[in-house]
Amino acid sequence: MQEHYSPRELEAAAQENWKASHAFRATEDSSRPKYYALSMFPYPSGKLHMGHVRNYTITDALARFMRFKGYNVLQPMGWDAFGLPAENAAMKSGGAPAAWTYANIDYMKTQLDSLGFAIDWERELATCKPDYYRWEQWLFTRLFDKGVIYKKNGVVNWDPVDQTVLANEQVIDGRGWRSDALVEKREIPMYYFGITQYAEELLADLDTLDGWPEQVKTMQRNWIGKSFGADIEFAYDETSIGHAGKLKVYTTRPDTLMGATYVAVAAEHPLATQAAAGDAEMQGFIAECKAGSVAEADMATMEKKGMDTGLFVLHPLTGAKLPVWVANYVLMGYGEGAVMAVPAHDERDFAFANKYALPIVQVYAPKDGDNDFDASVWKDWYAAKDGSLATLNSGAFDGKDFQAAFDAIVSALEAKAAGSKKTQYRLRDWGISRQRYWGCPIPIIHCPCCGDVPVPEKDLPVVLPENVIPDGAGSPLAKMPEFYETSCPKCGGAAKRETDTMDTFVESSWYYARYASPHCDSAMVDKKAADYWLQVDQYVGGIEHAILHLLYARFFHKLMRDEGLVSSSEPFKSLLTQGMVICETFYRELPNGSKDWIAPADVVLERDGKGKIVAAKHRVDGQPVVVGGVEKMSKSKNNGVDPQAFIEQYGADTARLFMMFAAPPDQSLEWSDAGVEGAFRFLKRLWRVSGEHVAAGVTDKYVAGELSANLKELRYKLHATIQKVADDYGRRQQFNTAIAAVMELLNTYDKTDCSDAAGRAVAQEVLEAAVILLAPIVPHICEALWVELKPGTALLDQAWPEVDAAALVKSEIELMVQVCGKLRGSVVVAADAGRDAIEAAALAHENVQKFMEGKPAKKVIVVPGRLVNIVV
């Protein structure tokens, strides 16, 4: 065994051994319980970052632990390979997105291999490959025929320069993030997944996900947003509008109907269009509204603006005329693009009414009579539903609490055929059309005679040409007759292929299922393999995916179930959302007011005795830099640490150990050079103590026999650690405490004399167990040490150490002794000592006597197995 720990050599050897032996190849085996561990797959951006390292190390530790526990483990990996970043990179380099993507995949796969993850690479997939997206095209055509996918006009953010739809996140201050052009709201034909058809099931099934964080389930419940309310119809005032009609609104608070003082419509509403005819000012305002974002979050924070149309509708219960306003905070996509405004009891309406001097009618007040209503100051207690408020200014409905008013007003509306009770969801159908190139082609052919025709299964996949270089001005596919010119599958006439591609969330919504049978060429998933591996037992990824990705994946799983492809109703049994990796930031102010962010590696720090930074200087010029605070590692703040450079310096095991030890997995991890050095020192120590034992000669593990008190204590510590680490890995998923427990075990080992034959045997037992306990986290060093400790055997073939119950039975125990709550010493007593014997031993302790100062004990409190507290 070499004297010094050399991670580069031993890690390369371990990885080569795993690769040559196909150590992590997974096959279906009904004789063993299965365990499917999965990390959210990466976008092939070019390089791994430390967030990737943390995510995949967590999953790998769980996968390796479960393998030791006897499970048949699957841990696959693939690439979320479609998307706009590849197009942008291609435009910068002048190359094709496909070439950029495949080159990045090759490099990042090498990086993943260098970290020693137990991945079954034979199941690797990339979503940009036709043999993958063929099957989502196949599913698309089936769902289109069933009406789960449909086409309609939708309002989107449209970039007039790039000629594409922008996600809400790509609209910055009303402009396209890349072109800087003023974004328009445009109504265009789009394809939609009818996710709302599954809204109730998606909501109800959250209650079955016991292995998911409550925070994530709450976020999904809020996103689905089930609400109970009413549709209310406001008849048109024919005198002002000129014709009959009805304005329909949905509200969760029909109980406040008597406080409605105006209605507001979206800029795209027919009444807004009518009001704008011949009115240049209204036309300008509507154009401004259409240029704004369609994001609900932006609607909540933007300045509320409106214009009076001069039109009126009639209150359905009183017949009063209510003015119709066009407002920038009303979305055409919500209901029918209209809301009723109750300023006294809605903060948004309150601000709008005060701005434009509209009436504010209070219809709720506290039952205790303490009513301090002020029409100039918003108070949110008016919205209470707890029965503490009662209606007023509501005519026949006065004096009722929320539920009574709700029911009475809905009944009155139903009697007049002016409204009805309705359950509604905040969730909207998923528009998946994108006017971009690097994505999965939508398998629809547009025929002037037959309409929209799905591509027949025999003609799938519709292959995306990979040698295209986009120029940023709309989709290149729309300019390629060789792609879009085709014939109709029904009538044979000339037709045009759809040139929009799918939202890349589609590919990431079902990849976990394809891993069960990635090479199946006869079905989207092989049913037998899917039934064996699915559900995913443990899914690991960032909290930022809590809503869209996880909701879409749950939706897709139900679609596949209804197509007979899978048997379960949910894709992921347990979910772990890991925290971010954060690091200090440093910068200098530039003359133009911007910041020049400086990499932490280029900064020299001076700290005080408590570790606080007192000075920061640039490593090159020695001049001061500004400490910017601790933030998520990112390119924009230049505070990332390159995993590859780190591995070359310290080794993969040090990276893995630091990531798992520095913080619990669900909390943010602050990067620390001192913490990295500490992890590296621990591995060198593990190597040293194991080497010293091996040099003296390995032996058999302790079996049975008489041991000294110290060796008994060491075996007790060993088996208590085995028990704790198994619980930390398996149930608690708290890897930092598992590592700490092994560190404590080695501390006890260092203090114990193991020089005699019995001691050598116990030492062998301790070191073998320590290697297995740490192997899920630092597999390379453990592989090398196992070969030395147990020549002729393989670490991956071992089982998790069994707890020796006899070793956990102690003949003596140590109890802490307090005097008036302060620790003053400890005593060792027989494990089965009675209360009297424990009290006597505690009271006889020399230091305890000193602090009792000759006073009698007023009370002696014995906490069994832990402590004695003497009150004087």
Short mmCIF file of C-alpha atoms in Angstrom, two decimals, residues 302-456:
data_model
loop_
_atom_site.label_atom_id
_atom_site.label_comp_id
_atom_site.label_asym_id
_atom_site.label_seq_id
_atom_site.Cartn_x
_atom_site.Cartn_y
_atom_site.Cartn_z
CA MET A 302 -47.12 46.89 -12.27
CA GLU A 303 -48.68 50.31 -11.94
CA LYS A 304 -52.43 49.93 -12.44
CA LYS A 305 -53.68 52.02 -15.37
CA GLY A 306 -57.07 52.32 -17.01
CA MET A 307 -59.37 54.30 -19.29
CA ASP A 308 -63.12 54.77 -19.11
CA THR A 309 -64.84 53.40 -22.22
CA GLY A 310 -68.00 55.43 -21.72
CA LEU A 311 -69.89 52.15 -21.89
CA PHE A 312 -72.00 50.62 -19.11
CA VAL A 313 -73.27 47.23 -17.96
CA LEU A 314 -76.11 46.56 -15.52
CA HIS A 315 -75.73 45.19 -12.01
CA PRO A 316 -77.52 41.80 -12.13
CA LEU A 317 -79.36 42.27 -8.81
CA THR A 318 -79.97 46.03 -8.59
CA GLY A 319 -80.02 47.05 -12.25
CA ALA A 320 -77.61 49.90 -11.45
CA LYS A 321 -75.39 51.08 -14.31
CA LEU A 322 -71.70 50.19 -13.78
CA PRO A 323 -69.01 51.86 -15.93
CA VAL A 324 -66.80 49.68 -18.10
CA TRP A 325 -63.07 50.46 -17.90
CA VAL A 326 -60.18 49.06 -19.89
CA ALA A 327 -57.46 48.13 -17.39
CA ASN A 328 -53.88 46.99 -17.91
CA TYR A 329 -54.13 44.47 -15.05
CA VAL A 330 -56.82 42.34 -16.72
CA LEU A 331 -55.67 39.42 -18.87
CA MET A 332 -57.76 38.20 -21.78
CA GLY A 333 -56.62 34.68 -20.91
CA TYR A 334 -58.32 34.81 -17.49
CA GLY A 335 -61.97 33.76 -17.79
CA GLU A 336 -63.51 35.88 -20.54
CA GLY A 337 -61.20 38.84 -20.04
CA ALA A 338 -63.33 40.76 -17.55
CA VAL A 339 -63.48 41.27 -13.78
CA MET A 340 -65.97 42.89 -11.44
CA ALA A 341 -64.35 45.45 -9.15
CA VAL A 342 -65.22 45.72 -5.45
CA PRO A 343 -62.82 48.45 -4.28
CA ALA A 344 -63.66 48.25 -0.59
CA HIS A 345 -62.63 44.61 -0.40
CA ASP A 346 -59.90 44.09 -3.01
CA GLU A 347 -56.55 45.87 -2.69
CA ARG A 348 -55.95 46.16 -6.44
CA ASP A 349 -59.45 47.52 -7.08
CA PHE A 350 -59.08 49.86 -4.08
CA ALA A 351 -55.94 51.45 -5.52
CA PHE A 352 -57.52 51.74 -8.97
CA ALA A 353 -60.72 53.32 -7.61
CA ASN A 354 -58.80 55.89 -5.60
CA LYS A 355 -56.60 56.75 -8.57
CA TYR A 356 -59.59 57.39 -10.83
CA ALA A 357 -62.07 58.68 -8.22
CA LEU A 358 -64.46 55.75 -8.60
CA PRO A 359 -67.04 54.90 -5.90
CA ILE A 360 -65.99 52.67 -2.98
CA VAL A 361 -68.89 50.91 -1.25
CA GLN A 362 -68.20 48.98 1.95
CA VAL A 363 -70.25 45.78 2.21
CA TYR A 364 -68.57 44.11 5.18
CA ALA A 365 -67.93 45.34 8.69
CA PRO A 366 -66.85 43.69 11.98
CA LYS A 367 -69.71 42.10 13.92
CA ASP A 368 -68.47 43.78 17.09
CA GLY A 369 -69.30 47.18 15.58
CA ASP A 370 -65.71 48.46 15.67
CA ASN A 371 -65.86 49.77 12.11
CA ASP A 372 -63.14 52.26 11.19
CA PHE A 373 -63.58 52.14 7.41
CA ASP A 374 -61.48 54.76 5.62
CA ALA A 375 -61.87 55.02 1.84
CA SER A 376 -58.35 56.46 1.54
CA VAL A 377 -56.47 53.74 3.47
CA TRP A 378 -56.52 50.06 2.54
CA LYS A 379 -57.15 47.54 5.34
CA ASP A 380 -57.16 43.89 4.44
CA TRP A 381 -59.40 42.67 7.28
CA TYR A 382 -62.44 43.27 5.10
CA ALA A 383 -61.60 40.12 3.16
CA ALA A 384 -61.95 37.81 6.19
CA LYS A 385 -63.98 34.62 5.80
CA ASP A 386 -63.90 33.54 9.44
CA GLY A 387 -67.39 34.72 10.35
CA SER A 388 -66.14 37.78 12.23
CA LEU A 389 -67.60 40.12 9.60
CA ALA A 390 -71.18 40.78 8.56
CA THR A 391 -72.60 42.33 5.39
CA LEU A 392 -73.96 45.86 5.24
CA ASN A 393 -75.10 48.17 2.44
CA SER A 394 -76.34 44.97 0.80
CA GLY A 395 -80.09 45.39 1.04
CA ALA A 396 -81.84 42.06 1.67
CA PHE A 397 -78.45 40.44 2.28
CA ASP A 398 -77.44 42.61 5.26
CA GLY A 399 -76.18 40.98 8.46
CA LYS A 400 -74.85 37.79 6.94
CA ASP A 401 -71.41 36.25 7.39
CA PHE A 402 -69.33 35.10 4.42
CA GLN A 403 -70.88 31.69 3.77
CA ALA A 404 -74.45 32.85 4.29
CA ALA A 405 -73.96 35.85 2.02
CA PHE A 406 -72.20 33.68 -0.59
CA ASP A 407 -75.05 31.17 -0.71
CA ALA A 408 -77.82 33.78 -0.64
CA ILE A 409 -76.38 35.94 -3.42
CA VAL A 410 -75.61 32.95 -5.66
CA SER A 411 -79.19 31.71 -5.15
CA ALA A 412 -80.52 35.14 -6.10
CA LEU A 413 -78.37 35.16 -9.25
CA GLU A 414 -79.52 31.67 -10.23
CA ALA A 415 -83.15 32.72 -9.76
CA LYS A 416 -82.58 35.57 -12.24
CA ALA A 417 -80.56 33.34 -14.62
CA ALA A 418 -77.75 35.83 -14.13
CA GLY A 419 -75.16 33.55 -12.56
CA SER A 420 -74.33 30.17 -11.09
CA LYS A 421 -71.96 28.52 -8.66
CA LYS A 422 -68.70 27.38 -10.27
CA THR A 423 -65.50 25.64 -9.30
CA GLN A 424 -62.52 27.03 -11.18
CA TYR A 425 -58.79 26.46 -11.35
CA ARG A 426 -55.99 28.95 -11.68
CA LEU A 427 -54.20 26.38 -13.84
CA ARG A 428 -54.31 27.14 -17.55
CA ASP A 429 -53.84 24.78 -20.48
CA TRP A 430 -50.22 24.43 -21.54
CA GLY A 431 -49.35 26.24 -24.77
CA ILE A 432 -46.44 24.32 -26.28
CA SER A 433 -45.90 26.01 -29.68
CA ARG A 434 -42.54 27.78 -30.09
CA GLN A 435 -41.41 29.70 -33.17
CA ARG A 436 -37.89 28.38 -32.74
CA TYR A 437 -35.67 25.95 -34.55
CA TRP A 438 -33.83 23.82 -32.00
CA GLY A 439 -36.73 21.80 -30.66
CA CYS A 440 -38.95 18.83 -31.42
CA PRO A 441 -41.00 19.42 -34.59
CA ILE A 442 -44.77 19.41 -34.04
CA PRO A 443 -46.12 16.45 -36.10
CA ILE A 444 -48.98 18.23 -37.86
CA ILE A 445 -49.54 18.83 -41.59
CA HIS A 446 -51.72 21.74 -42.70
CA CYS A 447 -53.89 20.86 -45.66
CA PRO A 448 -56.10 23.49 -47.39
CA CYS A 449 -58.76 20.80 -47.84
CA CYS A 450 -58.46 18.56 -44.76
CA GLY A 451 -57.29 21.06 -42.14
CA ASP A 452 -54.76 20.05 -39.48
CA VAL A 453 -53.78 16.42 -40.02
CA PRO A 454 -51.52 14.46 -37.63
CA VAL A 455 -48.49 12.83 -39.25
CA PRO A 456 -49.19 9.08 -39.57
#
